Coordinates of C-alpha atoms in Angstrom, one line a residue:
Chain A
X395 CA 117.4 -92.4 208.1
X396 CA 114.8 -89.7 207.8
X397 CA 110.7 -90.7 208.9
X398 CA 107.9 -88.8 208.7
X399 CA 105.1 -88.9 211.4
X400 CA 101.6 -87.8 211.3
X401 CA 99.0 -87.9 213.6
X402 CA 96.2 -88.7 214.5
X403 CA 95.5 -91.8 212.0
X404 CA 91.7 -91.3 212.3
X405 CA 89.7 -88.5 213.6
X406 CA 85.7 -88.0 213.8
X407 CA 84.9 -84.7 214.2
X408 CA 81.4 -82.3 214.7
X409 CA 80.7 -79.6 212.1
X410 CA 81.9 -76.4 213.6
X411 CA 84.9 -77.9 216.1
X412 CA 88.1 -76.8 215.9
X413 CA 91.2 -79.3 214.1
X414 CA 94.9 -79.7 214.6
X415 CA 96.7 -81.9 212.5
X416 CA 100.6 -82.2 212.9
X417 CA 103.5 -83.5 211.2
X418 CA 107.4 -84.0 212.1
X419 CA 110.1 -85.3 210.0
X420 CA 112.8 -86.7 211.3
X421 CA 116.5 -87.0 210.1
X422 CA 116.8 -84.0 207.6
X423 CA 117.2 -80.3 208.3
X424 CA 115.1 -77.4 205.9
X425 CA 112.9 -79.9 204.2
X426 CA 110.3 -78.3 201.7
X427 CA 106.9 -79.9 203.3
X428 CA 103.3 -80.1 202.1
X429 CA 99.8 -80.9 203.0
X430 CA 98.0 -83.1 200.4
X431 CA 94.3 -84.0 200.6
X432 CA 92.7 -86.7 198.9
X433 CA 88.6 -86.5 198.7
X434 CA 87.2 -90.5 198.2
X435 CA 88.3 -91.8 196.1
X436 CA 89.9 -89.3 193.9
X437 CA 93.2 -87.6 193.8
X438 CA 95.4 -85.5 195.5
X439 CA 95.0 -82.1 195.8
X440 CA 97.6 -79.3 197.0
X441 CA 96.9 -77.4 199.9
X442 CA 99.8 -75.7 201.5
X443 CA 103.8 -75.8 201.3
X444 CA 106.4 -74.7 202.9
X445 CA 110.2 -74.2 202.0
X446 CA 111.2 -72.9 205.6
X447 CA 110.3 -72.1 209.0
X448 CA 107.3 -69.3 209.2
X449 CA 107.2 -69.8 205.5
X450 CA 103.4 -70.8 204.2
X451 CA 102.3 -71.1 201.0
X452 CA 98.9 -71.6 200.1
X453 CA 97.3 -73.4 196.9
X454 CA 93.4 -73.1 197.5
X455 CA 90.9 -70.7 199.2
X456 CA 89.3 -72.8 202.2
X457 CA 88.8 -73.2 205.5
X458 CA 91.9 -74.2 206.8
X459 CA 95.6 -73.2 207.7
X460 CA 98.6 -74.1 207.7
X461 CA 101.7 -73.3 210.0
X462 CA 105.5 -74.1 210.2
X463 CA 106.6 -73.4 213.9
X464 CA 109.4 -75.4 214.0
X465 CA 112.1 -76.4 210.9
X466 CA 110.4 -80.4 210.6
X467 CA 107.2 -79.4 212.1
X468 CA 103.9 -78.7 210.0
X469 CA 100.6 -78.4 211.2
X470 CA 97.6 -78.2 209.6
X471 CA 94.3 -76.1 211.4
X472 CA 91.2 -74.9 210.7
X473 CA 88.7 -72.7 213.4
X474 CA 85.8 -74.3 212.4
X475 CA 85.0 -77.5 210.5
X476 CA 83.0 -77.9 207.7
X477 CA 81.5 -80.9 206.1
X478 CA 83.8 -80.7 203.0
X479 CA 86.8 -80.7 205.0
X480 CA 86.2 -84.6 205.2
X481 CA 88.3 -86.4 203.5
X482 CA 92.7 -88.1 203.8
X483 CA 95.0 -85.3 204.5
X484 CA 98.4 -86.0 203.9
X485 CA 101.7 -84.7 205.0
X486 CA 104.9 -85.0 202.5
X487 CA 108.2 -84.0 202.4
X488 CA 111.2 -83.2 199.8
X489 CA 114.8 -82.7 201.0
X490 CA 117.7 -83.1 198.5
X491 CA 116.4 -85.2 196.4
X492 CA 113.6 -84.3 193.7
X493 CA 111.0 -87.2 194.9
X494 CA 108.0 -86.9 198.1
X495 CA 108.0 -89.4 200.7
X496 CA 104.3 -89.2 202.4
X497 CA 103.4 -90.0 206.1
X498 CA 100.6 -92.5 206.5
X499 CA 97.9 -89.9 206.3
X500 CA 94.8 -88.9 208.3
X501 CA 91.6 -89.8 207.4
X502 CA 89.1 -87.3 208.7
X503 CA 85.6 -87.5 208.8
X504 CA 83.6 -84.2 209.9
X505 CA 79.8 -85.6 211.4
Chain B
X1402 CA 99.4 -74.3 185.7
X1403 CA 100.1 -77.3 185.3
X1404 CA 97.9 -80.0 184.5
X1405 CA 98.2 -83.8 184.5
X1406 CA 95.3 -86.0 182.9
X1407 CA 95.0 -89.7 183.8
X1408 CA 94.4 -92.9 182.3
X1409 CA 92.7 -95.2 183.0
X1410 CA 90.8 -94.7 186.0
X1411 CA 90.6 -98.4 186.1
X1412 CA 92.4 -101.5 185.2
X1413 CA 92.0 -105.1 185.8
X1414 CA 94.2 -107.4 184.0
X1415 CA 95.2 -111.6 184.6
X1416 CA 98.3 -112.2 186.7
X1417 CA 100.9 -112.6 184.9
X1418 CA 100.4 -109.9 181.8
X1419 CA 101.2 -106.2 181.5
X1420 CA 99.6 -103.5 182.8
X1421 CA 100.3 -99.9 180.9
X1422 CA 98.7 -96.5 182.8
X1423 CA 98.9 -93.1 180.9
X1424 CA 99.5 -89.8 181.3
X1425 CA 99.5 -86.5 180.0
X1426 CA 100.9 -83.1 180.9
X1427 CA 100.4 -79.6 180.4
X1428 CA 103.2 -77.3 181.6
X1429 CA 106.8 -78.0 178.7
X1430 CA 108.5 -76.1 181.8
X1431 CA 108.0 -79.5 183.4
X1432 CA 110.7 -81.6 183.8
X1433 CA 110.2 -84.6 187.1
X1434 CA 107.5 -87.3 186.4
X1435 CA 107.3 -89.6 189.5
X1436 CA 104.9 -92.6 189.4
X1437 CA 103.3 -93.5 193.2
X1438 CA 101.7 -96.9 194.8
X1439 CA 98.8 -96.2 197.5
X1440 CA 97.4 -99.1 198.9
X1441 CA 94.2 -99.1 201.0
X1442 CA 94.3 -96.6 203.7
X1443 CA 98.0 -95.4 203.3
X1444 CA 100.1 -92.8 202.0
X1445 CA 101.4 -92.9 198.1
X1446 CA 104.9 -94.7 198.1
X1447 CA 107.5 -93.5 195.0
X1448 CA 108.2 -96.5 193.2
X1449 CA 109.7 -94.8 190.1
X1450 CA 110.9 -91.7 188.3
X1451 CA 112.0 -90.0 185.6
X1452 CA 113.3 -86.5 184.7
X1453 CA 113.2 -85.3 181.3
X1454 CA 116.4 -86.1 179.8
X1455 CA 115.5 -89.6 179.9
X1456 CA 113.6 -91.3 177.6
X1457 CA 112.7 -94.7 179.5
X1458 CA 114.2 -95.9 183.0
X1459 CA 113.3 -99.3 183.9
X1460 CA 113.6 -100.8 187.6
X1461 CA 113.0 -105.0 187.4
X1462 CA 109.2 -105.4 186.8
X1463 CA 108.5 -101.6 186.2
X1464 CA 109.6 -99.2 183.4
X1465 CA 108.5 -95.3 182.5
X1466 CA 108.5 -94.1 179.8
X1467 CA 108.8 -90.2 178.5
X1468 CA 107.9 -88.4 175.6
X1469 CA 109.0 -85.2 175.7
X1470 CA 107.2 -83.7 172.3
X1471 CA 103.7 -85.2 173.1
X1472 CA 104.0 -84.4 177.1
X1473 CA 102.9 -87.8 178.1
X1474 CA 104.5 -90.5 179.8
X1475 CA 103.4 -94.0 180.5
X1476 CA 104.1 -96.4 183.3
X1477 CA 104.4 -100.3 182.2
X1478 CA 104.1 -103.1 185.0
X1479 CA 105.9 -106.9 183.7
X1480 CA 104.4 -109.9 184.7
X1481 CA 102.0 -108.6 187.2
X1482 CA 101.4 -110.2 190.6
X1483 CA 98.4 -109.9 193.0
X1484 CA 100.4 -107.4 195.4
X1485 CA 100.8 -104.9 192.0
X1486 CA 97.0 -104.1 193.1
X1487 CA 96.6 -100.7 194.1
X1488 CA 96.0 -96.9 193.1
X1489 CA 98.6 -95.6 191.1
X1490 CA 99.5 -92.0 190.9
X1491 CA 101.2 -90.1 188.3
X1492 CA 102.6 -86.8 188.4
X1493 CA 104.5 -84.0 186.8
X1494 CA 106.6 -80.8 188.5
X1495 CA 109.2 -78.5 188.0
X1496 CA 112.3 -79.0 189.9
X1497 CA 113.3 -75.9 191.3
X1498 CA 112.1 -73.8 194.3
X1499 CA 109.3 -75.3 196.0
X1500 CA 109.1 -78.2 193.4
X1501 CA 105.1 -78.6 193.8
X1502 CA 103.8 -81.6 192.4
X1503 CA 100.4 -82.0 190.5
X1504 CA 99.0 -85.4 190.8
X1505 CA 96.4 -86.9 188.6
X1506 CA 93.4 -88.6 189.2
X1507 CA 94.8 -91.9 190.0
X1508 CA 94.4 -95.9 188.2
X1509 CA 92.8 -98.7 190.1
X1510 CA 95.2 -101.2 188.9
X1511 CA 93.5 -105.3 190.0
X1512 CA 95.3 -108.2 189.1
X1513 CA 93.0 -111.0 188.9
X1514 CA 94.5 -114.7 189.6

């Protein structure tokens, strides 16, 4: 059965630090895979997709990155954090059929 | 691009009746409407979908319904219980290519005992 894992669950960090957030599925091959992020309480906004390895897509001008090094591997980056970037990044992924299946989400809080 | 407008933003209704949530789109070229559960601190789960040519699918408790002409569809909850509470999440793509969905701004369904 395919899984999707993201990690970390929670992460606290300064304004101006560096971030790395990853993501593996497991149990598919060439999923299309995206990073969500959800400010409090509000919806989910598109940041990044991919439909193959090295392939990156990007939805909105900020500060982050995104980066597909391996076929079920996405990883989300930025150089320096900002307050904004505060909020529940999720990971999703889409293989043959037409429906997401989300990981569990990190919720990020930049001090 | 495509837009998908929301409502309510909230909704608090006795266990045991119906809860409806609404939705509107923008994009015709849109044809996948998928309706999402998040509970408190976790990722959205699918708990039902339509594509558009289907009018209404309905699984036990929980039916969607399309129309095509006005670009809105409408998810009904049956009989609702205290573990129907949660954000619900509506949204609308195109299913080709990279099939990006646009979400919108989410229902706070409560079910009060």
């Amino acid at each position: 059965s395919q899984t999707i894992h993201q990690w970390p669950a929670t992460l606290v960090q300064p304004v101006g630090s560096p971030l790395s957030l990853e993501c593996t599925v497991e149990g598919t091959s060439n999923p299309n895979l995206y990073w969500y992020r959800q400010a409090a309480g509000r919806g989910l906004q598109l940041l990044f997709y991919s439909v193959g390895i090295g392939q990156i897509s990007s939805e909105v001008p900020q500060n982050l990155s995104a980066s597909r090094p391996q076929d079920r591997q996405f990883i989300l980056s930025s150089k320096k954090l900002l307050l904004s970037d505060s909020g529940f990044y999720l990971c999703a992924w889409r293989g043959s059929y037409y429906g997401y299946t989300f990981g569990s989400g990190t919720r990020l809080t930049v001090v | 691009g495509e837009n998908v407008e929301q409502h309510p933003s909230t909704l608090s209704v006795q266990e045991g009746d119906s809860a409806v949530i609404k939705c509107t789109y923008s994009d015709s070229a849109s044809n996948y409407f998928p309706w999402y559960k998040q509970e408190l601190g976790k990722g959205p789960q699918l708990i039902i979908d339509i594509r558009s040519n289907v009018g209404e699918k309905k699984d036990q408790r929980i039916a969607v319904t399309l129309n095509k002409t006005a670009k809105h569809f409408s998810l009904h909850i049956t009989e609702t219980q205290p573990e129907d509470s949660a954000v619900y999440f509506c949204a609308a793509s195109i299913i080709q290519g990279a099939q990006k969905l646009v979400f919108g701004q989410g229902t706070r369904l409560t079910i009060n005992p």
